[in-house]
PDB file of C-alpha atoms in Angstrom:
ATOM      1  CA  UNK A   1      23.959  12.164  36.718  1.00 89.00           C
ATOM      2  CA  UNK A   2      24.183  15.572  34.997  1.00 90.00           C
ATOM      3  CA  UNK A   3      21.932  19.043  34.963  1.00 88.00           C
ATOM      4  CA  UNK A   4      22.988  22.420  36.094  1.00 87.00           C
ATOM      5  CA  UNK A   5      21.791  24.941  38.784  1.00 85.00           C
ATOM      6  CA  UNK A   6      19.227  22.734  41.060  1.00 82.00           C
ATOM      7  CA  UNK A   7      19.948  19.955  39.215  1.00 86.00           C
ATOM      8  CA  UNK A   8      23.994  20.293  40.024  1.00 89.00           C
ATOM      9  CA  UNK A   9      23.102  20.901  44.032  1.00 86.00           C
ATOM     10  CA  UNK A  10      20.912  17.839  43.806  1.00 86.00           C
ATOM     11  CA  UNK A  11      24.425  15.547  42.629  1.00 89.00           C
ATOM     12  CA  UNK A  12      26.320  17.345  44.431  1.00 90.00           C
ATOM     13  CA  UNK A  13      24.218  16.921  47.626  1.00 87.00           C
ATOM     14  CA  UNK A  14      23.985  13.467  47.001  1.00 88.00           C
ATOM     15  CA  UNK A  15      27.255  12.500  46.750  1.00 90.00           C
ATOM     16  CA  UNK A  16      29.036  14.713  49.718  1.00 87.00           C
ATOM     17  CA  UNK A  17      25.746  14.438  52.081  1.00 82.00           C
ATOM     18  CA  UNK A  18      24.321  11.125  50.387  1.00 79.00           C
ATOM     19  CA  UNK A  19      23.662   8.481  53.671  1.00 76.00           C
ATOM     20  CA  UNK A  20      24.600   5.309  52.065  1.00 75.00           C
ATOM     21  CA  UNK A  21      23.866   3.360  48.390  1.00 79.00           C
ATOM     22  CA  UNK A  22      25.334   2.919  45.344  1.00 85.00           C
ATOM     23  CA  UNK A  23      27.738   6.212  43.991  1.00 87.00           C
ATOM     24  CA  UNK A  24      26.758   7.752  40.182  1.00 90.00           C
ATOM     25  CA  UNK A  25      29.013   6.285  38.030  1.00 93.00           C
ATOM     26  CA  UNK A  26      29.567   9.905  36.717  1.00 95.00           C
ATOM     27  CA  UNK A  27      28.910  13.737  37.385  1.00 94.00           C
ATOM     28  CA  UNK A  28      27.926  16.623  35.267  1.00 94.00           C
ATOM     29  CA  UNK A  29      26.957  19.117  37.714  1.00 93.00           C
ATOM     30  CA  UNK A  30      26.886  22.359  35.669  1.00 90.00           C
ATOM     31  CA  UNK A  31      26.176  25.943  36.963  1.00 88.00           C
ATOM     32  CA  UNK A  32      26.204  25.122  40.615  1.00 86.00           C
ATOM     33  CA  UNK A  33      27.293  26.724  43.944  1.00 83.00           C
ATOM     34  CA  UNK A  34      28.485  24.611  47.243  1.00 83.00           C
ATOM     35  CA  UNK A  35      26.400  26.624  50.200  1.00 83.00           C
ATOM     36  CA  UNK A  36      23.598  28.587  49.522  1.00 81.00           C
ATOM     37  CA  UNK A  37      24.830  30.960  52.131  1.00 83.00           C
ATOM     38  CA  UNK A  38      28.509  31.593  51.417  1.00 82.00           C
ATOM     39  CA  UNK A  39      28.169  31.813  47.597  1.00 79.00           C
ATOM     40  CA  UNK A  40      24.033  31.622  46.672  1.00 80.00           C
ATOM     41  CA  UNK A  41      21.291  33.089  48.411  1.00 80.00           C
ATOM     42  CA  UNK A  42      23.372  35.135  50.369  1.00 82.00           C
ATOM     43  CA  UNK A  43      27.261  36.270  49.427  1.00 82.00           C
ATOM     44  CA  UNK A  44      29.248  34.938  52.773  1.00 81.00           C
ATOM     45  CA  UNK A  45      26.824  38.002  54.866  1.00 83.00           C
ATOM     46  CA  UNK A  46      24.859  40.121  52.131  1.00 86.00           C
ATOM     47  CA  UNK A  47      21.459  38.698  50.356  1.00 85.00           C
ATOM     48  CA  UNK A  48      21.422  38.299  46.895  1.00 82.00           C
ATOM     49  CA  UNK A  49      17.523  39.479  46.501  1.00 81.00           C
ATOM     50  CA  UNK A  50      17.301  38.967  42.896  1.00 73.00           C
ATOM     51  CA  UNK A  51      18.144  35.239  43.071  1.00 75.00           C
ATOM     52  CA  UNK A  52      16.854  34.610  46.632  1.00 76.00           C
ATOM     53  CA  UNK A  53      13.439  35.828  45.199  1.00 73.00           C
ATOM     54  CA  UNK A  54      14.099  34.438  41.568  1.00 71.00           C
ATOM     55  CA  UNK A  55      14.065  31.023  43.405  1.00 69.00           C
ATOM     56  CA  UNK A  56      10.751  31.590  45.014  1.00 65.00           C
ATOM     57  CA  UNK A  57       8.650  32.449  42.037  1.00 64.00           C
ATOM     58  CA  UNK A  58      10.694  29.881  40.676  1.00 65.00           C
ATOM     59  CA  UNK A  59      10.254  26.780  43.025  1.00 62.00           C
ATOM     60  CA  UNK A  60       8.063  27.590  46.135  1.00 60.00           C
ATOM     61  CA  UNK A  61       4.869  27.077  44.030  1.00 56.00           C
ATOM     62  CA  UNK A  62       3.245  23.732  42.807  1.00 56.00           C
ATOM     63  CA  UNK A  63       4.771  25.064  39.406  1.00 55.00           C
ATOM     64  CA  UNK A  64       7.314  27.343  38.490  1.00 55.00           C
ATOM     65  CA  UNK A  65       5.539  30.713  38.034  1.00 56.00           C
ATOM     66  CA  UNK A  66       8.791  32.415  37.087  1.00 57.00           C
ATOM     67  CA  UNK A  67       7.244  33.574  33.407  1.00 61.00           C
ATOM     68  CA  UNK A  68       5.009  35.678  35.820  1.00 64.00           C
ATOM     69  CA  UNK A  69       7.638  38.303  37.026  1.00 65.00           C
ATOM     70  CA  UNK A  70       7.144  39.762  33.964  1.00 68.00           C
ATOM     71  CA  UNK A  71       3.960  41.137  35.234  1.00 72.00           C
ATOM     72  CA  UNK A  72       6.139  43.020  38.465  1.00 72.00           C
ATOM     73  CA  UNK A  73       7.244  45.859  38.686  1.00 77.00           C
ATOM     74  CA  UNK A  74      10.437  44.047  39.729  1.00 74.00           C
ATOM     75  CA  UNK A  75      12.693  47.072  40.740  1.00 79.00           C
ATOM     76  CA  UNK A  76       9.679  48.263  43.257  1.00 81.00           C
ATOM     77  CA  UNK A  77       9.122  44.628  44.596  1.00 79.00           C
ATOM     78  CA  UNK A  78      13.203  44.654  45.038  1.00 79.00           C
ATOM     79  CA  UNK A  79      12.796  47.285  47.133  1.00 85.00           C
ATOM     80  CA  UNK A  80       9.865  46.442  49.227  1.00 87.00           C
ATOM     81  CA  UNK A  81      10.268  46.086  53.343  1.00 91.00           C
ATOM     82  CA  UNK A  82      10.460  44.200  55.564  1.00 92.00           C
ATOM     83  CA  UNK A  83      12.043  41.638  53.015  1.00 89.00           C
ATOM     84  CA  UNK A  84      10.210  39.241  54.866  1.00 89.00           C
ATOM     85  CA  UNK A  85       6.884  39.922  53.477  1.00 90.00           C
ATOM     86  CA  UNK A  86       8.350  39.985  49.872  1.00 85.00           C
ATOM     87  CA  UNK A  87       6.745  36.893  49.360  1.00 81.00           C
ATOM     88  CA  UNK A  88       2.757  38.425  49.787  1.00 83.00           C
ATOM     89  CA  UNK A  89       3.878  41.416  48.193  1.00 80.00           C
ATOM     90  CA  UNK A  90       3.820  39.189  45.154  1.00 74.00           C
ATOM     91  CA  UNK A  91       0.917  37.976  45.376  1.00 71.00           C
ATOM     92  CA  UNK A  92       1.706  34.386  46.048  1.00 69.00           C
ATOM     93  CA  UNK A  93       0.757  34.370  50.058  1.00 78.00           C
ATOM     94  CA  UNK A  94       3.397  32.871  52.682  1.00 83.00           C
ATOM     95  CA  UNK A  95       6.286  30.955  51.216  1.00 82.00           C
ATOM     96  CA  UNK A  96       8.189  29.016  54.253  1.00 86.00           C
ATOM     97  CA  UNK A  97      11.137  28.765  52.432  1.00 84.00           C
ATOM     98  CA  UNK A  98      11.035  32.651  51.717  1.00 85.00           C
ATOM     99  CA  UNK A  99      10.600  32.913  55.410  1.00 89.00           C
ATOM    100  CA  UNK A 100      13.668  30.619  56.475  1.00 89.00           C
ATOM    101  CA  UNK A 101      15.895  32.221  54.588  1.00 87.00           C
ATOM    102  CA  UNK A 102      15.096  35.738  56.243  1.00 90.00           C
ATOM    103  CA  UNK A 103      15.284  34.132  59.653  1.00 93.00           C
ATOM    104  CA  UNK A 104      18.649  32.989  59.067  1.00 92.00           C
ATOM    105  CA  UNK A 105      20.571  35.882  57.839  1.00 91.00           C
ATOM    106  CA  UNK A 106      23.908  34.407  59.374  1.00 92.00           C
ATOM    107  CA  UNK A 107      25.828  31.103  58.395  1.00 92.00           C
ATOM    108  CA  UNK A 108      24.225  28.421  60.757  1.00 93.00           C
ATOM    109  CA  UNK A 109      23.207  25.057  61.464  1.00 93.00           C
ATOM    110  CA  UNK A 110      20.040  25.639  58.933  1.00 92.00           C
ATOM    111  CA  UNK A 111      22.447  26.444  56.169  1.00 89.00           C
ATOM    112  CA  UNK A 112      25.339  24.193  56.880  1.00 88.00           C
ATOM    113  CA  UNK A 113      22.991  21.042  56.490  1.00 86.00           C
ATOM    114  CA  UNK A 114      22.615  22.053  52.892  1.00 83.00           C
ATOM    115  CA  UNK A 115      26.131  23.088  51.813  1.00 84.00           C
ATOM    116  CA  UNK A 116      27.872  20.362  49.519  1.00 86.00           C
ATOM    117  CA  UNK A 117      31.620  21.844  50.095  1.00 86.00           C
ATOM    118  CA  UNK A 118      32.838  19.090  51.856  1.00 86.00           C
ATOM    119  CA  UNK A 119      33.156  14.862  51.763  1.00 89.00           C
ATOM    120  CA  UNK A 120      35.430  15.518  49.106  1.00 91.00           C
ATOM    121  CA  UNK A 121      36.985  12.100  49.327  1.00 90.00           C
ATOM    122  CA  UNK A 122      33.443  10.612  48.333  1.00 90.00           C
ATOM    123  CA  UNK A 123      33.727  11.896  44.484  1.00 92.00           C
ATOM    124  CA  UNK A 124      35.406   8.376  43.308  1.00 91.00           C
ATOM    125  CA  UNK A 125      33.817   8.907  40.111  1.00 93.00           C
ATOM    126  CA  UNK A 126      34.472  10.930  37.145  1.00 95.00           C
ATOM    127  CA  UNK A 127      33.487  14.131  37.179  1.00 95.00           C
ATOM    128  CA  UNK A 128      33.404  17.309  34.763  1.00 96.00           C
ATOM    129  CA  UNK A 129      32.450  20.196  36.310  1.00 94.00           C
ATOM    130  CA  UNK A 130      31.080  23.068  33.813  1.00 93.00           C
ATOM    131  CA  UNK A 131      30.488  27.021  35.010  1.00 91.00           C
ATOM    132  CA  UNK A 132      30.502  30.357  32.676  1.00 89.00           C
ATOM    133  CA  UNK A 133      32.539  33.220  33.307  1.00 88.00           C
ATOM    134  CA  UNK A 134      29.196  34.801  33.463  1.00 84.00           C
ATOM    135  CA  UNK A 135      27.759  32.927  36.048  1.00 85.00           C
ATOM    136  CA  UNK A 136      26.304  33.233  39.244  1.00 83.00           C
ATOM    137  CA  UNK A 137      29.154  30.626  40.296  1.00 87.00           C
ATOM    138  CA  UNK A 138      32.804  30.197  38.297  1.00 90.00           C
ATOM    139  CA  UNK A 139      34.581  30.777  41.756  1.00 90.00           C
ATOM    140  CA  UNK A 140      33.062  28.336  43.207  1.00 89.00           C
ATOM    141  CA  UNK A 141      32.927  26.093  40.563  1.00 92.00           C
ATOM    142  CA  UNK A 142      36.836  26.306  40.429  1.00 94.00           C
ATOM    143  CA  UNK A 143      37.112  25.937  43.943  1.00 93.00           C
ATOM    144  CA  UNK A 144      34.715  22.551  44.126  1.00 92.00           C
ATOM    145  CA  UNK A 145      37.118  21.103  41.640  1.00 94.00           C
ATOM    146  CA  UNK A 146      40.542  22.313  42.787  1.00 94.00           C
ATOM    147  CA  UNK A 147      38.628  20.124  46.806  1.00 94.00           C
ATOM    148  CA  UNK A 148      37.898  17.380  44.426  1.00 94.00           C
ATOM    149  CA  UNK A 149      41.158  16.962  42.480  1.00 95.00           C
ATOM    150  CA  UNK A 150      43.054  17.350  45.853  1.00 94.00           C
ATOM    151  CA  UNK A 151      41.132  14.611  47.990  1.00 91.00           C
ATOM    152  CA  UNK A 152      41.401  12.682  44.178  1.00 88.00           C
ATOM    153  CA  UNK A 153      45.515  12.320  45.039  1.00 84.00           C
ATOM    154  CA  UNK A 154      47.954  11.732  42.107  1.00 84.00           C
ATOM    155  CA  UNK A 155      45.924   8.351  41.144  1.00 83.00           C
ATOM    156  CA  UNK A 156      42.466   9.956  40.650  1.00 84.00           C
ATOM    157  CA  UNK A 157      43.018  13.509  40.029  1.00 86.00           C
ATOM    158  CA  UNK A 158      43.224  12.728  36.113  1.00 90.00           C
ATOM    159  CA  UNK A 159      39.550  12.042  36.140  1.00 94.00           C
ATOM    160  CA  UNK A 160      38.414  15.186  37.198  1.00 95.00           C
ATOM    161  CA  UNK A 161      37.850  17.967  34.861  1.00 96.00           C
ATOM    162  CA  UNK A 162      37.071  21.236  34.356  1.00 96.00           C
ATOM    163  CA  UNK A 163      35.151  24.015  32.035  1.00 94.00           C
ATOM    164  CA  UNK A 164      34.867  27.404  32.342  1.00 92.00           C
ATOM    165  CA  UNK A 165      33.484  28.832  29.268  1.00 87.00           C
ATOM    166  CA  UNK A 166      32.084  32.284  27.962  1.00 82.00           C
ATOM    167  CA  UNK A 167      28.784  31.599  29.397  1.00 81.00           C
ATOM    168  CA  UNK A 168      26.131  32.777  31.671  1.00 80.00           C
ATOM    169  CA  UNK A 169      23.532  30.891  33.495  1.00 77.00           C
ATOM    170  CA  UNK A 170      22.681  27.353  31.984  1.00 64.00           C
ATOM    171  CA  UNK A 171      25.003  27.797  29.039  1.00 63.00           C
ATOM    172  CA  UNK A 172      23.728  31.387  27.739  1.00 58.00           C
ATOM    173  CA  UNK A 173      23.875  34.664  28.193  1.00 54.00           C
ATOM    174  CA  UNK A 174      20.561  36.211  28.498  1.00 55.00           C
ATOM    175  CA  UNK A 175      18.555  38.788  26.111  1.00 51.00           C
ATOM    176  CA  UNK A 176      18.182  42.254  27.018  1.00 52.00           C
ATOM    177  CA  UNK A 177      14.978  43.597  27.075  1.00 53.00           C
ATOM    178  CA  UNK A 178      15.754  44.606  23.321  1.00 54.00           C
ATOM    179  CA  UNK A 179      16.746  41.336  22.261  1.00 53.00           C
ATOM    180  CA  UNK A 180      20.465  41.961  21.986  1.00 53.00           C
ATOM    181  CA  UNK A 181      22.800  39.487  23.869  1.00 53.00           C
ATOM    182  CA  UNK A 182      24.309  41.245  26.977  1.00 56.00           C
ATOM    183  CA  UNK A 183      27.812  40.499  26.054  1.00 59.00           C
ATOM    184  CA  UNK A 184      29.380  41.475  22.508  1.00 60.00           C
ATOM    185  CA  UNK A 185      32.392  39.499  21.805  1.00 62.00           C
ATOM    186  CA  UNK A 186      33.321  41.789  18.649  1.00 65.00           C
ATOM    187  CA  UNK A 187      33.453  40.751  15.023  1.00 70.00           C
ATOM    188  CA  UNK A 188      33.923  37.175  14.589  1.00 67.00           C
ATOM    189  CA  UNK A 189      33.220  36.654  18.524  1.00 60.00           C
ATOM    190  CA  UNK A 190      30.674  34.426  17.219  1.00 59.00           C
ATOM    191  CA  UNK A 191      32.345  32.118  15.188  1.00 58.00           C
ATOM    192  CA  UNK A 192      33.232  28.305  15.527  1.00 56.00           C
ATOM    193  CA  UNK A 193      36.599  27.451  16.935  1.00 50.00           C
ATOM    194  CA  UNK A 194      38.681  25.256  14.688  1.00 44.00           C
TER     195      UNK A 194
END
């Protein structure tokens, strides 16, 4: 199995919460975080709005509708209150996954039953786990593999690997609203490794 963000939760769900069947025979989970409350949504307490929202416009729709924001006056709809009616603020009605994660504001049963930071002992199979530097996620991302390697034991821990590059989200770093690339590794910062 392999994919990043969604795609990485979605392996990573179902092999530490999976209820029975056949393992992957490999993982590339890439660009992921464990719990969507201590390192996602929220930040182990505070809300990450941008992302928490992003992932509304994103997936609470039939279809992603994230191209939209650009008609927003983002910054205002960042600030609107109560949070809780963000989601008609946009235009988009009631979105009951908007409105669970503002009725849980604290680490809880709702959020534990999605949080893939644990069953470490169930990753038998090789697995290379890929974050950026400039991700949401490279702590964690460390941390997932340091749980994996260690449940692994001297016998397994060899087929576990993992790498951080010089990237942001999904293997980029994003535009700015001129075009430029947010980060500017200097002259040469752009060439090909030998």
């Amino acid at each position: 199995m392999m994919g990043p963000s969604y795609l990485a939760c979605v392996q990573l769900y179902g092999v530490s919460r999976g209820t029975g069947g056949e393992l992957p025979d490999a993982l590339l989970p890439t660009f992921m975080g464990t719990s969507a409350w201590k390192r996602s949504f929220y930040s182990s307490g505070p809300l990450s709005l941008f992302l928490a929202a992003g992932l509304n416009f994103e997936c609470a729709a039939r279809t992603g509708s994230s191209a939209a924001m650009r008609f927003f006056d983002v910054d205002a709809l960042c600030r609107h209150l109560p949070l809780r009616t963000m989601d008609v603020a946009t235009g988009g009605g009631e979105i009951p996954l908007w409105r669970e994660f503002m009725d849980h504001p604290a680490f809880d049963d709702y959020w534990r039953q999605y949080g893939t930071d644990q069953n470490y002992e169930r990753y038998t199979m090789p697995t290379l786990l890929m974050g950026g530097w400039f991700d949401y996620y490279p702590a964690v991302t460390i941390e997932h593999w340091r749980n994996i390697v260690a449940k692994a034991g001297p016998k397994g821990a060899g087929k576990h690997k993992l790498l951080i590059c010089a990237w942001g989200h999904h293997h980029t770093v994003e535009p700015t609203k001129d075009g430029q690339r947010v980060l500017d590794f200097g002259p040469g910062g752009d060439r090909k490794s030998t």
